Coordinates of C-alpha atoms in Angstrom, one line a residue:
Chain C
M29 CA -27.3 83.8 -107.7
I30 CA -26.4 80.4 -106.2
K31 CA -24.2 80.2 -103.1
L32 CA -23.0 77.1 -101.4
K33 CA -21.7 77.5 -97.9
H34 CA -19.7 74.7 -96.3
V35 CA -21.8 72.0 -97.9
N36 CA -21.1 68.4 -96.8
K37 CA -22.7 65.2 -98.0
Y38 CA -22.1 61.8 -96.5
F39 CA -23.5 58.5 -97.8
Y40 CA -24.0 55.7 -95.3
Q41 CA -23.0 58.1 -92.5
G42 CA -21.8 56.3 -89.4
E43 CA -21.5 53.0 -91.2
P44 CA -18.2 51.3 -92.0
R45 CA -18.7 52.0 -95.7
E46 CA -19.2 55.7 -95.1
V47 CA -18.4 58.0 -98.1
H48 CA -17.7 61.7 -97.7
A49 CA -19.0 62.7 -101.1
L50 CA -18.9 66.5 -100.8
K51 CA -16.3 68.1 -98.6
S52 CA -17.1 71.5 -97.3
I53 CA -18.0 73.0 -100.6
E54 CA -17.9 76.8 -100.9
L55 CA -19.1 77.9 -104.3
E56 CA -20.8 80.9 -105.9
I57 CA -22.4 80.9 -109.3
E58 CA -23.5 84.2 -110.8
R59 CA -26.7 84.8 -112.9
G60 CA -26.2 84.0 -116.6
E61 CA -23.1 81.9 -116.1
F62 CA -22.3 79.0 -118.4
S63 CA -20.3 76.7 -116.1
V64 CA -19.2 73.1 -116.0
I65 CA -18.3 71.0 -113.0
N66 CA -15.4 68.9 -114.2
G67 CA -13.6 66.0 -112.6
P68 CA -12.9 62.3 -112.8
S69 CA -15.6 59.7 -112.4
G70 CA -16.9 59.4 -108.9
C71 CA -15.5 62.7 -107.7
G72 CA -19.0 64.0 -106.7
K73 CA -20.1 66.0 -109.8
T74 CA -23.6 64.5 -109.9
T75 CA -23.9 64.7 -106.1
L76 CA -23.1 68.4 -106.2
L77 CA -25.5 69.0 -109.0
N78 CA -28.3 67.1 -107.1
A79 CA -27.6 69.1 -104.0
I80 CA -27.9 72.4 -105.9
G81 CA -31.1 71.2 -107.6
V82 CA -32.5 70.2 -104.2
L83 CA -33.0 66.7 -105.6
D84 CA -31.2 65.1 -102.6
E85 CA -30.5 66.0 -99.0
I86 CA -27.2 67.4 -97.9
T87 CA -25.7 66.4 -94.6
S88 CA -24.6 69.9 -93.5
G89 CA -24.1 73.4 -94.9
E90 CA -26.4 75.9 -96.7
I91 CA -27.4 76.4 -100.3
W92 CA -28.8 79.8 -101.3
L93 CA -30.8 80.6 -104.4
E94 CA -31.0 84.3 -104.7
E95 CA -31.9 85.4 -101.2
R96 CA -33.4 82.1 -100.0
E97 CA -31.8 79.2 -98.3
I98 CA -33.2 76.2 -100.1
A99 CA -31.4 73.1 -98.7
H100 CA -33.5 72.9 -95.6
L101 CA -36.9 73.6 -97.1
S102 CA -39.8 71.1 -96.8
P103 CA -40.2 68.6 -99.6
R104 CA -43.2 70.6 -100.9
E105 CA -41.2 73.8 -101.0
K106 CA -38.3 72.1 -102.7
T107 CA -40.7 70.7 -105.3
E108 CA -42.0 74.2 -105.8
I109 CA -38.5 75.6 -106.3
R110 CA -37.6 72.9 -108.8
L111 CA -40.8 73.5 -110.7
T112 CA -40.6 77.3 -110.9
Q113 CA -36.9 78.1 -110.9
M114 CA -35.0 75.1 -112.3
G115 CA -34.8 72.9 -115.4
F116 CA -33.1 69.6 -115.4
V117 CA -31.3 67.6 -118.1
F118 CA -30.3 64.1 -117.1
Q119 CA -27.7 61.7 -118.5
A120 CA -30.4 59.1 -119.0
Y121 CA -32.8 61.6 -120.5
N122 CA -35.5 60.6 -118.1
L123 CA -38.5 61.4 -120.3
V124 CA -42.0 60.3 -119.2
P125 CA -42.5 57.2 -121.2
V126 CA -46.3 57.5 -121.6
L127 CA -46.2 61.0 -122.9
T128 CA -45.5 62.0 -126.5
V129 CA -42.6 64.3 -127.3
A130 CA -44.9 67.4 -127.4
E131 CA -46.5 66.4 -124.1
N132 CA -43.1 65.8 -122.5
I133 CA -41.8 69.2 -123.6
G134 CA -45.0 71.0 -122.4
F135 CA -45.3 69.0 -119.2
V136 CA -43.6 71.4 -116.8
M137 CA -45.5 74.4 -118.4
R138 CA -48.7 72.5 -117.8
L139 CA -47.8 71.9 -114.1
Q140 CA -47.1 75.7 -113.9
G141 CA -50.6 76.4 -115.2
Y142 CA -49.7 78.0 -118.6
P143 CA -52.6 78.3 -121.0
A144 CA -52.8 75.4 -123.6
E145 CA -52.3 77.7 -126.6
E146 CA -49.1 79.2 -125.0
I147 CA -47.8 75.7 -124.3
R148 CA -48.5 74.7 -127.9
Q149 CA -46.7 77.7 -129.3
R150 CA -43.7 77.2 -127.0
V151 CA -43.5 73.5 -127.8
H152 CA -43.4 74.2 -131.5
E153 CA -40.9 76.9 -131.2
L154 CA -38.5 74.7 -129.2
A155 CA -39.1 71.7 -131.5
S156 CA -38.2 73.9 -134.4
I157 CA -35.0 75.1 -132.8
L158 CA -34.1 71.6 -131.8
Q159 CA -35.2 70.0 -135.1
I160 CA -37.6 67.5 -133.6
E161 CA -40.8 69.0 -135.1
E162 CA -41.7 65.9 -137.0
K163 CA -41.4 63.8 -133.8
L164 CA -43.8 65.8 -131.7
D165 CA -46.5 63.0 -131.7
T166 CA -44.0 60.2 -131.1
L167 CA -43.4 58.4 -127.8
P168 CA -39.8 58.8 -126.4
S169 CA -39.1 55.0 -126.7
L170 CA -39.2 55.4 -130.5
L171 CA -36.5 58.2 -130.6
S172 CA -32.7 57.9 -130.8
G173 CA -30.6 58.9 -127.9
G174 CA -29.7 62.3 -129.5
Q175 CA -33.4 63.0 -130.1
Q176 CA -34.4 62.0 -126.6
Q177 CA -31.7 64.3 -125.2
R178 CA -33.0 67.2 -127.3
V179 CA -36.5 66.6 -126.0
A180 CA -35.1 66.6 -122.5
V181 CA -33.4 69.9 -123.1
A182 CA -36.6 71.3 -124.6
R183 CA -38.5 70.2 -121.5
A184 CA -35.9 71.8 -119.3
V185 CA -36.0 75.2 -121.0
A186 CA -39.7 75.3 -122.0
S187 CA -40.9 77.2 -119.0
K188 CA -37.9 79.5 -119.0
P189 CA -36.4 78.6 -115.7
K190 CA -33.7 80.7 -114.0
I191 CA -31.2 77.9 -114.0
I192 CA -30.6 74.7 -115.9
L193 CA -28.8 71.8 -114.3
A194 CA -27.5 69.3 -116.7
D195 CA -25.9 66.1 -115.5
E196 CA -23.5 64.6 -118.0
P197 CA -25.9 65.5 -120.9
T198 CA -23.5 64.4 -123.6
A199 CA -22.5 61.1 -122.0
N200 CA -24.8 59.0 -124.1
L201 CA -24.4 61.1 -127.3
D202 CA -22.0 60.8 -130.2
S203 CA -19.7 63.7 -130.9
K204 CA -21.9 65.2 -133.6
N205 CA -24.9 65.3 -131.3
S206 CA -22.7 66.5 -128.4
I207 CA -21.7 69.5 -130.4
K208 CA -25.2 70.2 -131.5
L209 CA -26.4 70.0 -127.9
M210 CA -23.6 72.4 -126.7
E211 CA -24.4 74.9 -129.4
M212 CA -28.0 74.8 -128.4
M213 CA -27.3 75.3 -124.7
K214 CA -25.0 78.2 -125.5
R215 CA -27.6 79.8 -127.6
L216 CA -30.2 79.4 -124.8
N217 CA -27.7 80.9 -122.4
E218 CA -27.1 83.9 -124.6
K219 CA -30.6 84.5 -125.9
E220 CA -32.7 83.7 -122.8
G221 CA -30.1 84.6 -120.2
I222 CA -30.5 81.2 -118.4
T223 CA -27.8 80.2 -116.0
I224 CA -26.5 76.8 -117.1
L225 CA -24.5 74.4 -114.9
F226 CA -23.2 71.2 -116.4
S227 CA -21.5 68.3 -114.8
S228 CA -19.3 66.7 -117.3
H229 CA -15.9 65.2 -118.0
D230 CA -16.4 65.5 -121.7
A231 CA -13.4 67.5 -123.1
Y232 CA -15.6 69.3 -125.7
V233 CA -18.0 70.5 -123.0
V234 CA -15.2 71.7 -120.8
E235 CA -13.6 73.6 -123.7
N236 CA -16.9 75.4 -124.5
A237 CA -17.8 76.4 -120.9
R238 CA -17.0 79.9 -119.7
R239 CA -16.2 78.7 -116.3
V240 CA -14.8 75.3 -115.2
I241 CA -15.3 74.2 -111.6
M242 CA -12.9 71.4 -110.8
L243 CA -13.8 68.8 -108.3
D244 CA -11.7 66.0 -107.0
D245 CA -12.7 63.5 -104.4
G246 CA -15.6 65.6 -103.2
A247 CA -13.6 68.8 -102.8
L248 CA -13.2 71.9 -105.0
V249 CA -9.8 72.2 -106.5
Chain O
M23 CA -53.7 64.4 -113.8
V24 CA -56.7 62.4 -115.2
G25 CA -55.2 62.6 -118.6
L26 CA -51.8 61.3 -117.4
A27 CA -53.6 58.6 -115.4
L28 CA -55.5 57.4 -118.5
K29 CA -52.2 57.3 -120.4
N30 CA -50.6 55.3 -117.7
L31 CA -53.5 52.9 -117.6
S32 CA -53.2 52.3 -121.3
F33 CA -49.4 52.0 -121.2
Y34 CA -49.3 49.5 -118.3
K35 CA -52.0 47.3 -119.7
G36 CA -51.2 44.2 -117.7
R37 CA -51.8 45.8 -114.4
S38 CA -54.9 47.7 -115.7
I39 CA -56.5 44.5 -117.0
T40 CA -55.7 42.5 -113.9
T41 CA -57.1 45.2 -111.6
F42 CA -60.1 45.7 -113.7
L43 CA -60.9 42.0 -113.8
L44 CA -60.3 41.4 -110.1
T45 CA -62.5 44.4 -109.3
F46 CA -65.2 43.4 -111.7
F47 CA -65.4 39.8 -110.5
S48 CA -65.3 40.6 -106.8
A49 CA -68.0 43.3 -107.2
Y50 CA -70.2 41.0 -109.3
F51 CA -69.9 38.0 -107.0
F52 CA -70.4 40.2 -104.0
I53 CA -73.6 41.6 -105.3
V54 CA -74.9 38.2 -106.4
Y55 CA -73.8 36.5 -103.1
V56 CA -75.5 39.1 -100.9
A57 CA -78.6 39.0 -103.1
F58 CA -78.8 35.2 -102.5
M59 CA -78.0 35.5 -98.8
D60 CA -80.6 38.3 -98.2
G61 CA -83.1 36.3 -100.4
S62 CA -82.8 33.2 -98.3
H63 CA -83.2 35.2 -95.1
S64 CA -86.2 37.1 -96.2
S65 CA -87.7 33.9 -97.6
M66 CA -87.0 32.0 -94.3
L67 CA -88.6 34.9 -92.4
K68 CA -91.6 35.2 -94.8
N69 CA -92.2 31.4 -94.6
A70 CA -92.0 31.4 -90.9
L71 CA -94.2 34.4 -90.3
D72 CA -96.7 33.7 -93.1
V73 CA -97.1 30.0 -92.3
Y74 CA -98.1 30.4 -88.7
T75 CA -96.5 32.9 -86.5
G76 CA -97.8 36.2 -88.0
S77 CA -96.0 39.4 -87.5
M78 CA -97.3 40.0 -83.9
Q79 CA -99.1 38.2 -81.2
I80 CA -101.1 39.5 -78.3
Y81 CA -101.0 37.6 -74.9
Q82 CA -102.0 37.9 -71.4
K83 CA -98.9 39.3 -69.8
E84 CA -98.1 36.1 -67.8
Y85 CA -99.0 33.6 -70.4
R86 CA -95.6 33.2 -72.1
E87 CA -93.8 32.9 -68.8
E88 CA -96.3 30.9 -66.7
G89 CA -98.4 29.2 -69.4
G90 CA -101.6 27.3 -68.6
Y91 CA -105.3 28.2 -68.8
D92 CA -105.1 30.8 -66.0
Y93 CA -103.8 33.4 -68.4
L94 CA -106.1 33.2 -71.4
I95 CA -107.5 36.3 -73.1
N96 CA -111.2 36.2 -72.2
D97 CA -112.5 39.3 -73.8
T98 CA -111.3 38.6 -77.3
Q99 CA -113.9 40.8 -78.9
K100 CA -112.5 43.9 -77.3
V101 CA -109.1 43.1 -78.9
F102 CA -110.7 42.4 -82.3
N103 CA -112.4 45.8 -82.2
L104 CA -109.1 47.4 -81.4
L105 CA -107.4 45.6 -84.3
D106 CA -110.2 46.6 -86.6
N107 CA -109.6 50.2 -85.8
T108 CA -105.8 50.0 -86.3
R109 CA -104.6 51.0 -89.8
G110 CA -102.2 48.6 -91.4
I111 CA -103.5 45.4 -89.9
R112 CA -104.1 42.9 -92.7
A113 CA -105.8 40.1 -90.8
Y114 CA -106.0 38.6 -87.3
S115 CA -107.4 35.5 -85.6
A116 CA -107.6 34.1 -82.1
R117 CA -106.1 30.7 -81.3
V118 CA -106.4 28.5 -78.3
E119 CA -103.9 25.8 -77.5
T120 CA -103.8 22.8 -75.3
Y121 CA -101.3 20.0 -74.8
G122 CA -101.8 16.3 -74.3
I123 CA -101.0 12.8 -75.5
A124 CA -102.1 11.6 -78.9
S125 CA -102.2 7.9 -79.6
S126 CA -102.9 5.6 -82.5
G127 CA -102.7 1.9 -82.3
E128 CA -99.6 1.2 -80.2
R129 CA -98.0 4.6 -80.9
S130 CA -98.2 7.7 -78.8
A131 CA -96.7 11.2 -79.0
A132 CA -97.0 14.5 -77.2
M133 CA -99.1 16.9 -79.2
M134 CA -100.0 20.6 -79.2
L135 CA -103.5 20.9 -80.3
T136 CA -104.7 24.3 -81.5
G137 CA -108.3 25.3 -82.1
V138 CA -108.4 27.7 -85.0
D139 CA -111.0 29.7 -86.9
F140 CA -110.5 28.3 -90.3
E141 CA -112.1 31.2 -92.1
K142 CA -109.9 33.8 -90.4
E143 CA -106.8 31.6 -90.7
A144 CA -107.2 31.5 -94.4
K145 CA -106.6 35.2 -94.6
L146 CA -104.0 35.3 -91.9
S147 CA -101.7 32.3 -92.3
E148 CA -100.7 29.7 -94.9
L149 CA -102.1 26.7 -93.1
K150 CA -104.5 26.2 -95.9
K151 CA -101.7 26.1 -98.4
A152 CA -99.7 23.9 -96.1
L153 CA -102.4 21.2 -96.3
K154 CA -100.9 18.2 -98.1
E155 CA -104.0 16.0 -97.9
G156 CA -107.6 16.4 -96.9
V157 CA -110.2 19.1 -97.0
Y158 CA -109.7 22.4 -95.2
D159 CA -112.4 23.5 -92.7
S160 CA -114.0 20.2 -91.7
K161 CA -116.4 20.3 -88.8
G162 CA -116.7 18.1 -85.7
A163 CA -114.0 15.8 -84.3
C164 CA -111.7 16.3 -87.3
L165 CA -108.0 16.6 -86.8
Y166 CA -105.4 18.2 -89.1
I167 CA -102.1 16.7 -88.1
G168 CA -98.5 17.7 -88.9
S169 CA -96.8 15.5 -91.5
E170 CA -94.0 14.4 -89.2
L171 CA -96.4 13.8 -86.3
G172 CA -98.5 11.7 -88.7
K173 CA -95.4 9.7 -89.6
K174 CA -94.6 9.2 -85.9
L175 CA -98.2 8.0 -85.2
Q176 CA -98.3 6.1 -88.5
V177 CA -101.7 7.6 -89.4
K178 CA -103.3 8.7 -92.6
I179 CA -106.5 10.3 -93.7
G180 CA -109.5 8.6 -92.1
D181 CA -107.5 6.9 -89.3
E182 CA -108.5 7.5 -85.7
V183 CA -106.3 9.3 -83.2
S184 CA -107.2 9.4 -79.5
F185 CA -106.2 12.5 -77.5
V186 CA -105.9 12.8 -73.7
G187 CA -105.6 16.2 -72.1
S188 CA -107.4 18.6 -69.8
A189 CA -110.1 21.2 -70.4
I190 CA -110.0 24.8 -69.4
D191 CA -111.5 24.0 -66.0
Y192 CA -108.7 21.4 -65.6
S193 CA -111.2 18.5 -65.9
F194 CA -110.0 15.4 -67.8
V195 CA -110.6 15.3 -71.5
A196 CA -110.4 12.3 -73.7
E197 CA -111.5 12.4 -77.3
L198 CA -111.4 10.3 -80.4
F199 CA -110.6 12.2 -83.5
K200 CA -110.6 11.3 -87.2
V201 CA -107.6 12.4 -89.2
C202 CA -109.1 14.8 -91.8
G203 CA -105.9 16.2 -93.2
T204 CA -102.1 16.4 -92.9
F205 CA -100.1 19.6 -93.3
K206 CA -96.5 20.4 -93.9
T207 CA -95.3 23.9 -93.0
G208 CA -91.6 23.1 -93.5
M209 CA -90.9 24.0 -89.9
Y210 CA -89.8 20.6 -88.7
D211 CA -90.5 21.0 -85.0
F212 CA -93.9 22.4 -85.7
D213 CA -94.8 19.6 -88.1
N214 CA -93.6 17.1 -85.6
Q215 CA -95.7 18.2 -82.7
S216 CA -98.8 20.1 -83.9
A217 CA -102.3 19.4 -84.9
F218 CA -105.3 21.7 -85.6
M219 CA -109.0 21.4 -85.2
N220 CA -112.1 23.5 -85.7
R221 CA -112.4 26.2 -83.1
D222 CA -116.1 25.5 -82.4
Y223 CA -115.6 21.9 -81.6
F224 CA -112.5 22.7 -79.6
D225 CA -114.6 25.1 -77.4
E226 CA -117.2 22.4 -77.0
I227 CA -114.8 19.7 -75.7
F228 CA -112.3 21.9 -73.9
L229 CA -114.9 24.4 -72.6
S230 CA -112.8 27.3 -73.8
R231 CA -115.9 29.3 -75.0
S232 CA -114.5 32.3 -76.9
S233 CA -111.3 32.8 -74.9
A234 CA -107.9 32.6 -76.6
S235 CA -104.4 31.6 -75.7
Y236 CA -103.3 34.5 -78.0
I237 CA -104.4 36.6 -80.9
V238 CA -102.2 36.6 -83.9
A239 CA -102.1 39.4 -86.5
N240 CA -100.4 40.2 -89.7
V241 CA -99.7 43.7 -91.2
N242 CA -99.8 44.9 -94.7
E243 CA -96.2 46.2 -94.8
M244 CA -93.5 44.4 -92.7
E245 CA -91.5 47.7 -92.4
E246 CA -94.5 49.2 -90.5
N247 CA -94.8 46.3 -88.1
D248 CA -92.9 47.8 -85.2
R249 CA -94.8 51.0 -85.4
I250 CA -98.2 49.3 -85.6
A251 CA -97.3 46.9 -82.7
E252 CA -96.4 50.0 -80.7
E253 CA -99.7 51.6 -81.5
V254 CA -101.6 48.4 -80.6
A255 CA -99.7 48.1 -77.4
Q256 CA -100.7 51.6 -76.3
K257 CA -104.4 50.8 -76.9
L258 CA -104.5 47.4 -75.2
P259 CA -105.8 46.9 -71.7
E260 CA -103.0 46.7 -69.1
D261 CA -103.1 43.0 -68.6
L262 CA -102.3 42.3 -72.3
R263 CA -99.0 42.6 -74.2
V264 CA -97.9 42.6 -77.8
Y265 CA -95.0 40.5 -78.9
T266 CA -93.5 41.3 -82.3
W267 CA -92.1 38.6 -84.5
Q268 CA -88.5 39.5 -83.4
E269 CA -89.4 38.6 -79.8
L270 CA -91.4 35.5 -80.8
M271 CA -88.8 34.1 -83.1
K272 CA -85.6 35.0 -81.2
S273 CA -83.9 31.9 -82.2
M274 CA -84.6 32.5 -85.9
V275 CA -83.5 36.1 -85.7
E276 CA -80.3 34.9 -84.0
L277 CA -79.9 32.2 -86.6
M278 CA -80.2 34.7 -89.4
K279 CA -77.7 37.1 -87.6
I280 CA -75.2 34.2 -87.2
D281 CA -75.8 33.1 -90.8
S282 CA -75.2 36.7 -92.0
L283 CA -72.2 37.0 -89.8
F284 CA -70.6 33.8 -91.2
G285 CA -71.6 35.0 -94.7
Y286 CA -69.9 38.3 -94.2
I287 CA -66.9 36.6 -92.6
S288 CA -66.4 34.4 -95.6
M289 CA -67.0 37.4 -97.9
S290 CA -64.4 39.3 -95.8
L291 CA -61.9 36.6 -96.4
F292 CA -62.7 36.7 -100.1
F293 CA -62.3 40.5 -100.1
L294 CA -59.1 40.3 -98.0
V295 CA -57.6 38.1 -100.8
I296 CA -58.9 40.4 -103.5
F297 CA -57.7 43.5 -101.6
F298 CA -54.2 42.1 -101.2
V299 CA -54.0 40.9 -104.8
V300 CA -55.1 44.4 -106.0
M301 CA -52.6 46.0 -103.6
I302 CA -49.8 43.7 -104.6
Y303 CA -50.5 44.4 -108.3
G304 CA -50.6 48.1 -107.5
F305 CA -47.5 47.9 -105.5
I306 CA -45.6 45.9 -108.2
N307 CA -46.7 48.4 -110.8
V308 CA -45.7 51.3 -108.7
S309 CA -42.3 49.6 -107.9
T310 CA -41.6 49.2 -111.6
R311 CA -42.4 52.9 -112.1
I312 CA -40.3 54.3 -109.2
R313 CA -37.8 55.8 -111.7
E314 CA -40.6 57.5 -113.5
F315 CA -42.0 59.0 -110.3
G316 CA -38.4 60.2 -109.5
V317 CA -38.4 62.0 -112.8
L318 CA -41.8 63.5 -112.1
K319 CA -40.7 64.6 -108.7
S320 CA -37.5 66.1 -110.0
I321 CA -39.2 68.2 -112.6
G322 CA -41.7 69.6 -110.1
L323 CA -44.6 67.2 -109.5
S324 CA -45.4 67.3 -105.8
D325 CA -46.0 64.2 -103.6
R326 CA -49.6 65.2 -103.4
A327 CA -49.9 65.4 -107.2
I328 CA -48.4 61.9 -107.4
D329 CA -50.9 60.7 -104.8
R330 CA -53.6 62.2 -107.0
L331 CA -52.2 60.5 -110.0
L332 CA -52.2 57.0 -108.3
L333 CA -55.7 57.7 -106.9
D334 CA -57.0 58.7 -110.3
E335 CA -55.6 55.6 -111.8
I336 CA -57.3 53.3 -109.3
I337 CA -60.6 55.3 -109.3
I338 CA -60.8 55.1 -113.1
L339 CA -60.1 51.3 -113.1
T340 CA -62.6 50.7 -110.2
L341 CA -65.3 52.9 -111.7
A342 CA -64.9 51.2 -115.1
A343 CA -65.1 47.7 -113.4
L344 CA -68.1 48.8 -111.3
A345 CA -69.9 50.3 -114.3
L346 CA -69.9 46.8 -115.7
A347 CA -70.3 44.7 -112.6
V348 CA -73.1 46.7 -111.0
P349 CA -75.6 46.5 -113.8
L350 CA -74.7 42.9 -114.5
G351 CA -74.9 41.9 -110.8
A352 CA -78.2 43.8 -110.4
Y353 CA -79.6 42.1 -113.5
T354 CA -78.5 38.7 -112.2
A355 CA -80.1 39.4 -108.8
Y356 CA -83.2 40.7 -110.4
Y357 CA -83.4 37.8 -112.9
F358 CA -83.1 35.2 -110.1
E359 CA -85.6 37.0 -107.9
I360 CA -88.2 36.6 -110.7
H361 CA -86.9 33.2 -111.9
P362 CA -85.5 31.5 -108.8
I363 CA -83.1 28.6 -109.2
V364 CA -85.0 25.3 -108.4
I365 CA -83.1 22.5 -106.8
P366 CA -85.4 19.5 -106.5
G367 CA -85.3 17.8 -103.1
M368 CA -83.7 20.8 -101.4
S369 CA -86.7 21.5 -99.1
E370 CA -86.6 17.9 -97.9
M371 CA -82.9 18.0 -97.2
Y372 CA -83.0 21.3 -95.3
K373 CA -86.5 21.1 -93.7
Q374 CA -85.1 21.5 -90.2
Y375 CA -83.8 24.9 -91.2
G376 CA -87.3 26.1 -92.2
V377 CA -86.7 25.6 -95.9
V378 CA -90.1 24.9 -97.4
S379 CA -89.5 25.3 -101.0
D380 CA -87.1 23.8 -103.6
T381 CA -86.3 27.3 -105.0
V382 CA -83.2 29.3 -104.0
P383 CA -84.7 32.7 -103.3
T384 CA -82.9 35.9 -104.3
R385 CA -83.5 39.4 -103.2
F386 CA -83.0 42.3 -105.5
S387 CA -82.4 45.5 -103.6
P388 CA -80.9 48.6 -105.3
L389 CA -79.9 49.9 -101.9
T390 CA -77.9 46.8 -101.0
I391 CA -76.3 46.7 -104.4
G392 CA -75.3 50.4 -103.8
W393 CA -73.5 49.7 -100.6
N394 CA -71.9 46.5 -102.1
A395 CA -70.5 48.7 -104.8
A396 CA -69.4 51.4 -102.4
L397 CA -67.6 48.8 -100.3
V398 CA -65.6 47.5 -103.3
F399 CA -64.8 51.1 -104.3
A400 CA -63.6 51.9 -100.8
L401 CA -61.5 48.8 -100.6
N402 CA -59.8 49.5 -103.9
L403 CA -59.0 53.1 -102.8
L404 CA -57.6 51.6 -99.6
S405 CA -55.4 49.2 -101.6
I406 CA -53.5 52.1 -103.1
L407 CA -52.6 53.7 -99.8
Y408 CA -49.5 51.6 -99.2
P409 CA -48.1 52.1 -102.7
M410 CA -48.7 55.8 -102.3
L411 CA -46.7 55.9 -99.0
Y412 CA -44.0 53.8 -100.7
V413 CA -43.6 56.4 -103.5
R414 CA -43.5 59.2 -100.9
S415 CA -40.6 57.6 -99.0
F416 CA -38.2 58.3 -101.9
T417 CA -36.4 61.5 -102.6
P418 CA -36.3 62.3 -106.3
V419 CA -32.7 61.1 -106.6
E420 CA -33.3 57.9 -104.7
A421 CA -36.3 57.2 -106.9
M422 CA -34.4 57.9 -110.1
R423 CA -31.6 55.5 -109.0
H424 CA -34.1 52.8 -108.0
V425 CA -33.6 49.6 -109.8

């Protein structure tokens, strides 16, 4: 489903402080996989995830999603790919501060043009699964870290994307919330068939993943 | 996008209130300022034209270049008939001018003496209203003298003024006049050099019979003046020519243009400041929200949609400010058009600029207010362009990492 061919990423290329963040990455991720990119801090996990999610430019190589090379698309086409095929969960939650929980969860569906009633039903369904029903009219700033992360997950899965990319989703959560989040992601993976790719160095996350992709100093191990 | 824009505006209150107030005050002051500027111009023009010049004048072709008695209009009746048959002409009158030296006691001054038909002038010009002292329409050797010329000659009502000049046949003319009135039009040069007298007596002593230096006319609607002047010009004999007020008062037209130019330059500077303040506030606001835009981009909001969001925000703020500023500015302009501000002594202070009244005139024009508001609207839209380009310059990751 996702294929990376000889992907390189440099920061500050040509400058004295040049960093070779991704070194000739060759990787294939199958549909429905539940994988985690593991490695020490600064090894390039987030950079790799951002590259797969076409959130950032790569220096060279190719990234294929299904039958389409996506790394060299126009910004507009990349936005379209992210909107229609991907869901994102960030370490810092990254919810839209001016929108309520319900609006945040339904935001991507609204961008995709779903009818209001369908959005409402889906928001309630996810809120029920994630146990944040009573917070639907609350602004994100009034939620705890765990609750915000659950909203972020709900937003990522609401429109049923083909793949969810989650960057260190448990980094700001306590162990109880981390376990809850992992169980929920597993359930989504099993029930909805969504391909899930984490970046994490959390031992619990690594233990629960079906596949662990090891990264060290920008290279696959 | 409008819904999200409204939420953003309510969430980032500081920027919203500042932009709203800046837009409101700039639009309000712009409308009022332009109303006062237009008011003073139309008042200057109205004063100048109504007092004496009229909206058009008819001359022998060479008169304005060559001057003198050789280029008088002799068949005035023919022109009168023509004007009578032209729709839109409110009033007309023939005037005949001569130049000479006026003296009283030991004082002398150059003087332009004009023979006028008092009855027709009353309908045409405001000479009657300009009379400060004396009785309008006296007969015989009666002189109506400009207030400044009167001061120069140190004469008052009942005093004698001798005048030396030449008749139409270039014979020598010397006449002793009695001052029957003084007038003040507010046009300093005019009041400093001019005098009037009854046309019949003028014809008698200057032998001008019914000829005229020129015929002056006024129209009912100033907007129609050029068209009517064109119509009159087509009907006139070949040796006569029509001059519109724009040609007759070139210096005043230029003065008004220059005054408008300086007015608009000062307003432009004012707007430039407002524009940059609105842009800086917009930019600061956008800068503090770069992370948020990064998130929106990452979850699938296109650059174009973000542009729309920023545009919607500024449009909502601008329309809200204009919705308040336009009616308020229009009301202020309308109010001061009906109840002009009075500054006692202003006409005396600015008499050389043609200011004849102590009131500060204002012109209420819905069309002008419309373009004033449109300009403020366009400037505000323009002010968001740079912030929009700034947001576009970030990839989603760069934006989310932005501090």
